[in-house]
Coordinates of C-alpha atoms in Angstrom, one line a residue:
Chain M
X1 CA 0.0 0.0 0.0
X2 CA 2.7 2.5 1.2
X3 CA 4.6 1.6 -2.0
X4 CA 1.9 2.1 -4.2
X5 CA 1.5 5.7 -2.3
X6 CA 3.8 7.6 -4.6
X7 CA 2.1 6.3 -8.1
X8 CA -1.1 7.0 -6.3
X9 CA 0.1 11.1 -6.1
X10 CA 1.4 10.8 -9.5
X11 CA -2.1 9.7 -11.3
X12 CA -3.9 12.0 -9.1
X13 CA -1.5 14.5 -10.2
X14 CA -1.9 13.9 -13.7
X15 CA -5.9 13.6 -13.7
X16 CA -5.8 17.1 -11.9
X17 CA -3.6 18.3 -15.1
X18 CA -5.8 16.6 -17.6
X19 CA -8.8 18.5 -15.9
X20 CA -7.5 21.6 -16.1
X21 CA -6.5 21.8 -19.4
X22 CA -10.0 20.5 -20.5
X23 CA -11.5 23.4 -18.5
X24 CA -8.6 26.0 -20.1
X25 CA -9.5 24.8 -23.3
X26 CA -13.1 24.7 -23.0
X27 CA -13.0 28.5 -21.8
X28 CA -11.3 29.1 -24.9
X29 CA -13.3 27.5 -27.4
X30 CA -17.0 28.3 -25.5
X31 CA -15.8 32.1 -26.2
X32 CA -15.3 31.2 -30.0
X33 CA -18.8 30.1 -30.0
X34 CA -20.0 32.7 -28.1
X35 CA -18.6 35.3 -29.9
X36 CA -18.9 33.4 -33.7
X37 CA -22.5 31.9 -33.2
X38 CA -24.5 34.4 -31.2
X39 CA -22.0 38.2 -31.8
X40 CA -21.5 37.2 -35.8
X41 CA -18.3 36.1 -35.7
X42 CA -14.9 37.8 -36.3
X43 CA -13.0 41.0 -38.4
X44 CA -11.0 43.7 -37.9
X45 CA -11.9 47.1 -39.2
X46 CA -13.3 48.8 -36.2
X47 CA -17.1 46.9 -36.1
X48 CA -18.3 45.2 -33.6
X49 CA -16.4 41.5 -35.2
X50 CA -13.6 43.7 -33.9
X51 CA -14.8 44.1 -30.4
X52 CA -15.4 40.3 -30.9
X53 CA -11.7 39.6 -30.9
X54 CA -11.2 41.0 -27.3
X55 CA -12.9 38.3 -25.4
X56 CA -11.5 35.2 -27.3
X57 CA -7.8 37.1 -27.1
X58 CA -8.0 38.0 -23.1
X59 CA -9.3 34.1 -22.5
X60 CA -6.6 32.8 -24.7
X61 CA -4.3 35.0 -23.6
X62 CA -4.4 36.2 -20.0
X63 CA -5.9 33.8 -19.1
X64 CA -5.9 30.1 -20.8
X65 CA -1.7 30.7 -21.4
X66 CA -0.9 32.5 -18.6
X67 CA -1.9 29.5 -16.3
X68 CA -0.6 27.3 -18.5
X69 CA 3.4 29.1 -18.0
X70 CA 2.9 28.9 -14.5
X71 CA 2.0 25.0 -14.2
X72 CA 5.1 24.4 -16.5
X73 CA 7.1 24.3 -13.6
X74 CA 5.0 21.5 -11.9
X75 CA 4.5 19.2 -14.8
X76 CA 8.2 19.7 -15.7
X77 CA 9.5 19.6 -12.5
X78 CA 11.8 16.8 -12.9
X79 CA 13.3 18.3 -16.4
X80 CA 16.2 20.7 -16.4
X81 CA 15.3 23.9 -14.9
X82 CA 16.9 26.4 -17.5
X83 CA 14.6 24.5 -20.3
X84 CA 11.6 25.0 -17.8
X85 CA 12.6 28.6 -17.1
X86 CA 12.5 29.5 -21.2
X87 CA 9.3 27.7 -21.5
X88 CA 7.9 29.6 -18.6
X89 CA 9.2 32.9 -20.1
X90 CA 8.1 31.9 -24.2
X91 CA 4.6 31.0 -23.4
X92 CA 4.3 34.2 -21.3
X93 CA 5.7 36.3 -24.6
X94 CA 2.8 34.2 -26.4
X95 CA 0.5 35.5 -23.7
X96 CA 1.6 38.8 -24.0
X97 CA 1.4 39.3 -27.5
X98 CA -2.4 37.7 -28.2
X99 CA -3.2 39.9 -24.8
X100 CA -1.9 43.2 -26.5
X101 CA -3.6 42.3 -29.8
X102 CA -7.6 41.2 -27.8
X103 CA -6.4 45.0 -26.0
X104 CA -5.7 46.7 -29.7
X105 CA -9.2 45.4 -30.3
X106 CA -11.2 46.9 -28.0
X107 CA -9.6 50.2 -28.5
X108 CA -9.8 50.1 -32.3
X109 CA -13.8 49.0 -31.8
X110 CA -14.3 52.1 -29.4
X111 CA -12.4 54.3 -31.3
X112 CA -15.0 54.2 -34.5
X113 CA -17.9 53.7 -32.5
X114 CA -17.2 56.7 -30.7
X115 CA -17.7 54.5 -27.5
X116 CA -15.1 56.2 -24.7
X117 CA -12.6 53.9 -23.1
X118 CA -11.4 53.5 -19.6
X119 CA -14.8 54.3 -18.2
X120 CA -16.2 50.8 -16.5
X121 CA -14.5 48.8 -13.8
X122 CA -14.3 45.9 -16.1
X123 CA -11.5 48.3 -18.0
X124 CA -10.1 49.5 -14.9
X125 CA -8.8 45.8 -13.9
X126 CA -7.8 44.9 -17.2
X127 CA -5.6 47.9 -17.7
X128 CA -4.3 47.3 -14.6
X129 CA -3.9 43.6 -14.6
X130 CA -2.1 44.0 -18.0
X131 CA 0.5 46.8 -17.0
X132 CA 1.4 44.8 -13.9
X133 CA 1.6 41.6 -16.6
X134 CA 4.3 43.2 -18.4
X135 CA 6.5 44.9 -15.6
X136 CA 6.4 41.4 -13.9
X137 CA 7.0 39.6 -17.4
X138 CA 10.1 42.2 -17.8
X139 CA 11.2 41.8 -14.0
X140 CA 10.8 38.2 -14.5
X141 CA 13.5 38.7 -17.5
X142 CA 16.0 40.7 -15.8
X143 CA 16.3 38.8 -12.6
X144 CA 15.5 35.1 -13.8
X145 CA 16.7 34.5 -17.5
X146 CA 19.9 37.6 -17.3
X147 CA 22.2 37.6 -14.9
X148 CA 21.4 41.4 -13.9
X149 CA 20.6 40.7 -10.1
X150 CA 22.3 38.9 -7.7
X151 CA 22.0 36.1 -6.0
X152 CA 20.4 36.9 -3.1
X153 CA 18.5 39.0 -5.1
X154 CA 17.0 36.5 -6.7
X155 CA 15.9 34.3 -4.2
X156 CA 14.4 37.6 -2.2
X157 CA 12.5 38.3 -5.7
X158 CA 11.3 35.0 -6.1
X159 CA 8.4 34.4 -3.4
X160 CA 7.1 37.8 -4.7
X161 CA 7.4 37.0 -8.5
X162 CA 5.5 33.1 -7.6
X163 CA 2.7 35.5 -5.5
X164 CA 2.4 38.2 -8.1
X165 CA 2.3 35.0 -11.3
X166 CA -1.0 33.3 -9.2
X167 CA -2.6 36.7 -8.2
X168 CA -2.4 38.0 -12.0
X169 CA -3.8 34.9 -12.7
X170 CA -6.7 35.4 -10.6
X171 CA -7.0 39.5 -11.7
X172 CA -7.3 37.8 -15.3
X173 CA -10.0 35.5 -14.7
X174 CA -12.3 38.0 -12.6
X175 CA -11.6 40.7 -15.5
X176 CA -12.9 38.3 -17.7
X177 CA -15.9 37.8 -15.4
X178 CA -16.3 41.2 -15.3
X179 CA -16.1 41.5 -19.5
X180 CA -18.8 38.7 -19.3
X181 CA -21.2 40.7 -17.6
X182 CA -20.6 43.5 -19.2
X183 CA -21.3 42.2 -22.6
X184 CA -24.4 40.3 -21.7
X185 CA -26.3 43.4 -20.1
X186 CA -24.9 45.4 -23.3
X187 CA -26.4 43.2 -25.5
X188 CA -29.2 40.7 -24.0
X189 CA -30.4 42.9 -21.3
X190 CA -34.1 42.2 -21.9
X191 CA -33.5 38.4 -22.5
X192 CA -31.0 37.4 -20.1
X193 CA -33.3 37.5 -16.9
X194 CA -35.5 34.9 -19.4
X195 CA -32.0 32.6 -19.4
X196 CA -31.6 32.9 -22.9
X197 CA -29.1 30.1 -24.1
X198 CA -26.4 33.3 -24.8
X199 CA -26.8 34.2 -21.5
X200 CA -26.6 30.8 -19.7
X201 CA -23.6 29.8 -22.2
X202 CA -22.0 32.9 -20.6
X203 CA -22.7 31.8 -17.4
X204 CA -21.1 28.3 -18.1
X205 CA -18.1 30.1 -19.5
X206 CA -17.6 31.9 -16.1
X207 CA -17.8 29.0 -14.2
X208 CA -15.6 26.7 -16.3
X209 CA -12.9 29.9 -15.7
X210 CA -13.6 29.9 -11.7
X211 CA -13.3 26.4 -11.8
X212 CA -9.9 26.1 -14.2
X213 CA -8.5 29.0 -11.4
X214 CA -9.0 26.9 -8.6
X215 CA -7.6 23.8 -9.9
X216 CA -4.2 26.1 -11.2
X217 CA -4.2 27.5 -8.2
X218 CA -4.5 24.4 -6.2
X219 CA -1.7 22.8 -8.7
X220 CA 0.7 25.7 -7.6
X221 CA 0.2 25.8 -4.1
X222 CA 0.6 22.1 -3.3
X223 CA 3.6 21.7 -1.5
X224 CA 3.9 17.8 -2.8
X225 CA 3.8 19.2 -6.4
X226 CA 6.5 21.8 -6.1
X227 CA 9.9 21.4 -7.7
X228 CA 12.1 19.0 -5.9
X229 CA 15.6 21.3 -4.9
X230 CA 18.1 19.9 -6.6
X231 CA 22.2 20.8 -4.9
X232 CA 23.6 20.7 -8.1
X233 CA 21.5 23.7 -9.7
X234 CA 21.6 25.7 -6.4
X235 CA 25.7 25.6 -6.2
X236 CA 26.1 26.2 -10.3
X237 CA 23.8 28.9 -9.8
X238 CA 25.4 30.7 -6.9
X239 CA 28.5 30.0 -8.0
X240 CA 27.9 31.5 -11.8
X241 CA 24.4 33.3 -11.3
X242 CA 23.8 33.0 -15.0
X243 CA 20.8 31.2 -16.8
X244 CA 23.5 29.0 -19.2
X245 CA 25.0 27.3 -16.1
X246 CA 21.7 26.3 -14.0
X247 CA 18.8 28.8 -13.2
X248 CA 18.0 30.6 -9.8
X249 CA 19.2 30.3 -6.7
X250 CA 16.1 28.7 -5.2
X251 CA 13.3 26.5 -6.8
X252 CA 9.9 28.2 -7.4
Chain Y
X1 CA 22.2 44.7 11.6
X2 CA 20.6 41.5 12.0
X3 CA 19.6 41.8 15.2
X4 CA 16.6 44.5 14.2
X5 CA 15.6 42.5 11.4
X6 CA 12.9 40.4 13.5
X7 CA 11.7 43.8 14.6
X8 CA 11.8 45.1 11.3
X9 CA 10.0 42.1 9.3
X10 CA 7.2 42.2 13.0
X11 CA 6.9 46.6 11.8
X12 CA 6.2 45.6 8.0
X13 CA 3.6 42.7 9.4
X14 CA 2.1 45.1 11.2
X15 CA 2.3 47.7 8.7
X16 CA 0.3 45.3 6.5
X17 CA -2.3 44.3 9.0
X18 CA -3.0 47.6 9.1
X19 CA -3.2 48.6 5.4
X20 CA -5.7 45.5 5.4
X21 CA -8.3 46.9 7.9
X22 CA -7.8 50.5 6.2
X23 CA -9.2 49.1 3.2
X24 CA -11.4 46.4 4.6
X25 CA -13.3 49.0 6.5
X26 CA -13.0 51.3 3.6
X27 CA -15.1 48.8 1.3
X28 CA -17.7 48.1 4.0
X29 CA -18.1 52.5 4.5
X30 CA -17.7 53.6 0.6
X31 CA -20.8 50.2 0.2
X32 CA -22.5 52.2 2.8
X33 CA -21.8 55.7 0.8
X34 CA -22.9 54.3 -2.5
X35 CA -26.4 52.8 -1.0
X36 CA -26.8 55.7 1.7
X37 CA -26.1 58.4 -0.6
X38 CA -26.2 57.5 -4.3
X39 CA -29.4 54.9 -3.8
X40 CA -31.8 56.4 -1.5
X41 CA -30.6 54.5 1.8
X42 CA -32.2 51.0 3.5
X43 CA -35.4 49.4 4.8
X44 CA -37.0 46.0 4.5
X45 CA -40.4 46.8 2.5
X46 CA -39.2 44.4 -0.4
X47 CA -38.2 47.9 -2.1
X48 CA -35.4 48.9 -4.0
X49 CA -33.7 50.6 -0.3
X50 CA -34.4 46.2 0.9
X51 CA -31.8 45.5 -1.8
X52 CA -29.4 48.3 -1.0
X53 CA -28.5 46.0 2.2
X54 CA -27.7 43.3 -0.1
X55 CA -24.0 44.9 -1.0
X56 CA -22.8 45.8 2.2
X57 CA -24.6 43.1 4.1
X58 CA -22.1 40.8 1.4
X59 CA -19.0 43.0 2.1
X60 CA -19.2 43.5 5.2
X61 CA -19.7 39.6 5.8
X62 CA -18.5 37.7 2.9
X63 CA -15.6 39.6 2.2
X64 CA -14.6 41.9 5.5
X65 CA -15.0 39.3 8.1
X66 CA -14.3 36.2 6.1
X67 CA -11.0 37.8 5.4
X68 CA -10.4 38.7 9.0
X69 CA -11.5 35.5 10.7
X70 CA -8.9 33.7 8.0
X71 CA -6.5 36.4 9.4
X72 CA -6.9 35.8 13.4
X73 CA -4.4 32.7 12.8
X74 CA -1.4 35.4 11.8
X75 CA -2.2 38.3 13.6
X76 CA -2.7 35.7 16.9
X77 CA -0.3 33.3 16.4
X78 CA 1.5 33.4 19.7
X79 CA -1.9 33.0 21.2
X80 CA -3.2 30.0 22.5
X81 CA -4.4 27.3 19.8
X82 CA -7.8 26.7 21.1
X83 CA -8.7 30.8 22.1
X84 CA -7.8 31.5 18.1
X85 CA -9.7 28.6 16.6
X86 CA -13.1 29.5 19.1
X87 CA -12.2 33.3 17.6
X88 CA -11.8 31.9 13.9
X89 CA -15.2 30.2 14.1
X90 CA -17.1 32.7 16.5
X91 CA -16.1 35.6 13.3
X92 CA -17.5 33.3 10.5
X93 CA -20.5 32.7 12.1
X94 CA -20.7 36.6 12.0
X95 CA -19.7 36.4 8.7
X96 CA -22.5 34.0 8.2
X97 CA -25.5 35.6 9.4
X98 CA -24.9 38.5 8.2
X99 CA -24.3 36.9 4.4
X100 CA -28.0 35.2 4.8
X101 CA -29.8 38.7 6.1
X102 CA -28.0 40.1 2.7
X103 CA -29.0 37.3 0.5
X104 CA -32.8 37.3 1.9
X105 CA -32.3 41.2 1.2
X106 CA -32.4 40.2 -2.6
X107 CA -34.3 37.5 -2.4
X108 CA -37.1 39.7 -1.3
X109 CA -36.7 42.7 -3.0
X110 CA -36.7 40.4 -6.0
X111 CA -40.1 38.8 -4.8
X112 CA -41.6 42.4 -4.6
X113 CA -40.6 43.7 -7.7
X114 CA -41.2 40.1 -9.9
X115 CA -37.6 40.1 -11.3
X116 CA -36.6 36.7 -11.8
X117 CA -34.2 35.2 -9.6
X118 CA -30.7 33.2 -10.4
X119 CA -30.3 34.1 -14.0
X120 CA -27.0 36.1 -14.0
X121 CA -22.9 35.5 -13.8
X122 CA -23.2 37.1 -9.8
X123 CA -26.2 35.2 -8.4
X124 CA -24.3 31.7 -9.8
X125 CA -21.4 32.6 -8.4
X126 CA -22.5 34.6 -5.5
X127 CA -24.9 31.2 -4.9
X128 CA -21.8 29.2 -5.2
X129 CA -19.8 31.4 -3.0
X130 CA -22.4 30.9 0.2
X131 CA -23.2 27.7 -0.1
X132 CA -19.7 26.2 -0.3
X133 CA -19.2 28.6 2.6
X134 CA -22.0 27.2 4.7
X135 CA -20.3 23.5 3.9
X136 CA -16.5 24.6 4.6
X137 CA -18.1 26.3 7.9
X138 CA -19.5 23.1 9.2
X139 CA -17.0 20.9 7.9
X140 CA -14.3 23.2 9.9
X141 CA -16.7 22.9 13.0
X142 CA -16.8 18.9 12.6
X143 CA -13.1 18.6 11.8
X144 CA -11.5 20.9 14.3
X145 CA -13.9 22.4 17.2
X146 CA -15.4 19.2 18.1
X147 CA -13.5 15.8 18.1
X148 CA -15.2 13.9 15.6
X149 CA -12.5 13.1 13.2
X150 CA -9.1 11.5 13.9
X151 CA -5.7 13.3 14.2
X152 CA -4.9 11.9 10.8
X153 CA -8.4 12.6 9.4
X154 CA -7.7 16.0 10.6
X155 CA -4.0 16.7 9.2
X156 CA -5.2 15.8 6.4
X157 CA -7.8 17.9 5.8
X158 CA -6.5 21.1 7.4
X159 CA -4.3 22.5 4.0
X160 CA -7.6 21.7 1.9
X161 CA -9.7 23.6 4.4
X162 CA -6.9 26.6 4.2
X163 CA -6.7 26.7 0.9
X164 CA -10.3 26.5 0.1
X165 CA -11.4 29.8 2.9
X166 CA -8.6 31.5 0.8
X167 CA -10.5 30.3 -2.3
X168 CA -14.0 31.3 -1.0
X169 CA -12.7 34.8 -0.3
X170 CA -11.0 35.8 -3.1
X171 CA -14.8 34.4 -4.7
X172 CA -16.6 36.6 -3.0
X173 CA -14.4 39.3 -3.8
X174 CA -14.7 38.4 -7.0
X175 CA -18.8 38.1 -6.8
X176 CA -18.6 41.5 -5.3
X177 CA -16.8 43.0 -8.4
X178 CA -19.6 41.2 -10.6
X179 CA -22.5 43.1 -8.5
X180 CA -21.0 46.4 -8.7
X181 CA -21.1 46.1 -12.4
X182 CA -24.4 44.9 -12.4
X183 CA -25.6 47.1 -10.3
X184 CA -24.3 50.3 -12.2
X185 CA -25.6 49.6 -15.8
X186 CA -28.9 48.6 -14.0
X187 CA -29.0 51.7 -12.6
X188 CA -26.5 54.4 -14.2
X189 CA -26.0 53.0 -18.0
X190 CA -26.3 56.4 -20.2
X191 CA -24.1 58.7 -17.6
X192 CA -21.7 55.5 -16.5
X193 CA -19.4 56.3 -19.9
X194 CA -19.5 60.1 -19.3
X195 CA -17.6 59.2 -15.6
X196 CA -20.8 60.3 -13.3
X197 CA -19.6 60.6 -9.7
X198 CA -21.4 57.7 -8.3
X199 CA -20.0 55.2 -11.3
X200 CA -16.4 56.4 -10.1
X201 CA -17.3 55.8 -6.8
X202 CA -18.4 52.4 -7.0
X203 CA -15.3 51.7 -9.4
X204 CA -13.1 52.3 -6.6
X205 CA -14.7 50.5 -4.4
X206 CA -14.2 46.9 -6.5
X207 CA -10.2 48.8 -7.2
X208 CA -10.1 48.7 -2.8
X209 CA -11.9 45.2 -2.8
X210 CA -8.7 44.0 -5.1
X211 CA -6.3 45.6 -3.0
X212 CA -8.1 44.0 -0.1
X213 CA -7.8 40.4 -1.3
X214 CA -4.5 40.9 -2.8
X215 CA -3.0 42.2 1.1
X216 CA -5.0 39.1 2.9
X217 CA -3.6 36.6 0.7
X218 CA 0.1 37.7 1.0
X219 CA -0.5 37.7 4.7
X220 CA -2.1 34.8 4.6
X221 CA 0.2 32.4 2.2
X222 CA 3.8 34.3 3.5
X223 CA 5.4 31.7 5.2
X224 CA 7.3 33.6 7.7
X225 CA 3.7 35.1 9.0
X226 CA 2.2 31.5 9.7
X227 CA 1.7 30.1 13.3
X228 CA 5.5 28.3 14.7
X229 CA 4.8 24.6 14.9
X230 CA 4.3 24.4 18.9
X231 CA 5.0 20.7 20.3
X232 CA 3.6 21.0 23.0
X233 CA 0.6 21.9 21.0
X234 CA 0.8 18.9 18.7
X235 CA 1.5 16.2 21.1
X236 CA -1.8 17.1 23.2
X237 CA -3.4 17.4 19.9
X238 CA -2.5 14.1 18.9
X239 CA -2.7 11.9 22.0
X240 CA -6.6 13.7 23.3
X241 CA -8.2 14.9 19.9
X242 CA -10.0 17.1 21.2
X243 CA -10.2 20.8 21.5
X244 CA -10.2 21.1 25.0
X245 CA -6.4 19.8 25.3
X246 CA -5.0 21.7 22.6
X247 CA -5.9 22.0 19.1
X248 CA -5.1 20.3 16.2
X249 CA -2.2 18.5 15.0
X250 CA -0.5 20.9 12.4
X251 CA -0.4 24.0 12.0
X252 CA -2.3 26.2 9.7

């Protein structure tokens, strides 16, 4: 039984993976619905297929890819931790780049629609969350994958860049809540209190991104499903502080 | 050097416990603002004024006291075990009552007025929120106030009940941020672009709830903040099981 303990953790783990990128993926492809059966689909010269970019960019995004850099360093936790550490810091580029494009969007939409920006609370966390996504993406660069800081550096920085990762994650996924609502009482005010299917395919879309959030955030937290410390990296790194010659000076 | 660090790291903890309540108690007064001043005030008539309890009766118990009853174990954790737990559970039961006047608050006012009830992104997740706070409340009564499960039972389940009151406040934080955008294009649609005052106002209160959330969980997940293991705690814990010898057998 005891032996049987550790494969136990390991299917468990792997189930728990499995769910969540079910739940990441269905978020992501319930908002192409959404947005290309019931808001008539996607374009970009400022109409309102414009606007429809924004959701299915932020949930891809922000959200879907975001999560997905973080749990890289749980599912590879065995692998070798510079490989991790570019993976981490490639997917988050991804992230970064279909974020600022679903951002472009929105702007471009309000911009010939005369509609002003910055106005709801929806756009107040999303301008935030995304500003704070790129200085920690940047900060992330200079102290993790460029030997700028030092050692000790480094490991102080590290707790706070783990914390900020999850609670950007979270920021992400209420904005997106937040978006949701918005765009239902925008545009099927009269109906939704009649739970028209848009509105309760909405609803699911929310609760599949609660629900993908607690499971990442579960995944990360779990002290039994962090990244073993390995003596060799710790001593290359101290010793040479560079990515090339073994990552940071503590595992995150 | 070193010898003011403790002092210093106890300044910044208390520094931080601090900012918390500023803008805890903030949220719950700016609530009170927006209903009191913007919406005509409170009664319980099933009129619009019955609903206005329903936001601060939800931050002031789902969100202000749920976050300080999870923050008792930091602020008290050279306290007594048993005196903290009895404090922990005496707050959420607060929390608790307080939750159900605000969601009979809606409930009614819904009544009066015929609007249909559970049809949007907030009640599902607001619904959610309080009935998976009603279980974790019980389940934390069963598992740790009276001795009904086993040491093991109970070690086992204590980082799943953590990390689940963390979940269940930064969801009704998030459910919070979901009514206030309801709440302002139900009421404040055509002047909510043009920045009106009282759209603003609300915006800032979700921006405090954020901040709010964002403070308790750093002070909650920091590990140099969490209770120091106490063995004379544990072995009581472990050989009696029950409350009245001395709390349960980890620490939270």
């Amino acid at each position: 039984m005891d032996e049987s303990a550790p494969r136990q953790g390991r299917s468990v783990f792997v189930g728990l993976v499995g769910a969540s990128q079910v739940l990441g993926l269905a978020s992501v492809v319930l908002t192409g619905v959404w947005m290309g059966h019931y808001r008539q689909g996607f374009a970009w010269d400022g109409s309102a297929q414009e606007f429809n970019l924004h959701p299915l960019c932020m949930v891809l995004g922000l959200v879907f890819l975001h999560g997905d850099a973080i749990l890289v360093y749980r599912v590879f936790r065995n692998e070798a931790k510079r490989n991790v550490k570019v993976l981490h810091g490639v997917i988050h580029l991804l992230a970064l780049i279909i974020s600022i494009i679903g951002f472009a969007a929105v702007f471009d939409f309000h911009r010939a629609a005369k509609i002003p920006d910055m106005y709801s609370l929806h756009s107040w966390c999303g301008m935030a969350t995304l500003v704070l996504f790129c200085i920690q993406w940047v900060m992330g660069l200079l102290f993790f994958l460029f030997p700028v800081a030092s050692s000790w550096l480094r490991a102080s920085y590290l707790p706070v860049h783990v914390f900020c990762g999850l609670v950007l994650l979270v920021m992400a996924i209420g904005t997106s809540l937040l978006g949701i609502t918005e765009k239902l009482l925008f545009s099927i005010m009269p109906t939704y209190s009649k739970f028209a299917p848009e509105g309760v395919l909405a609803n699911v879309l929310g609760l599949l991104l609660v629900c993908f959030g607690v499971l990442l955030g579960y995944l990360i937290t779990r002290e039994e499903y962090r990244r073993p410390p390995n003596p060799e990296e710790e001593s290359l790194s101290v010793h040479f502080k560079t990515l090339t010659e073994g990552g940071s000076p503590t595992t995150p």
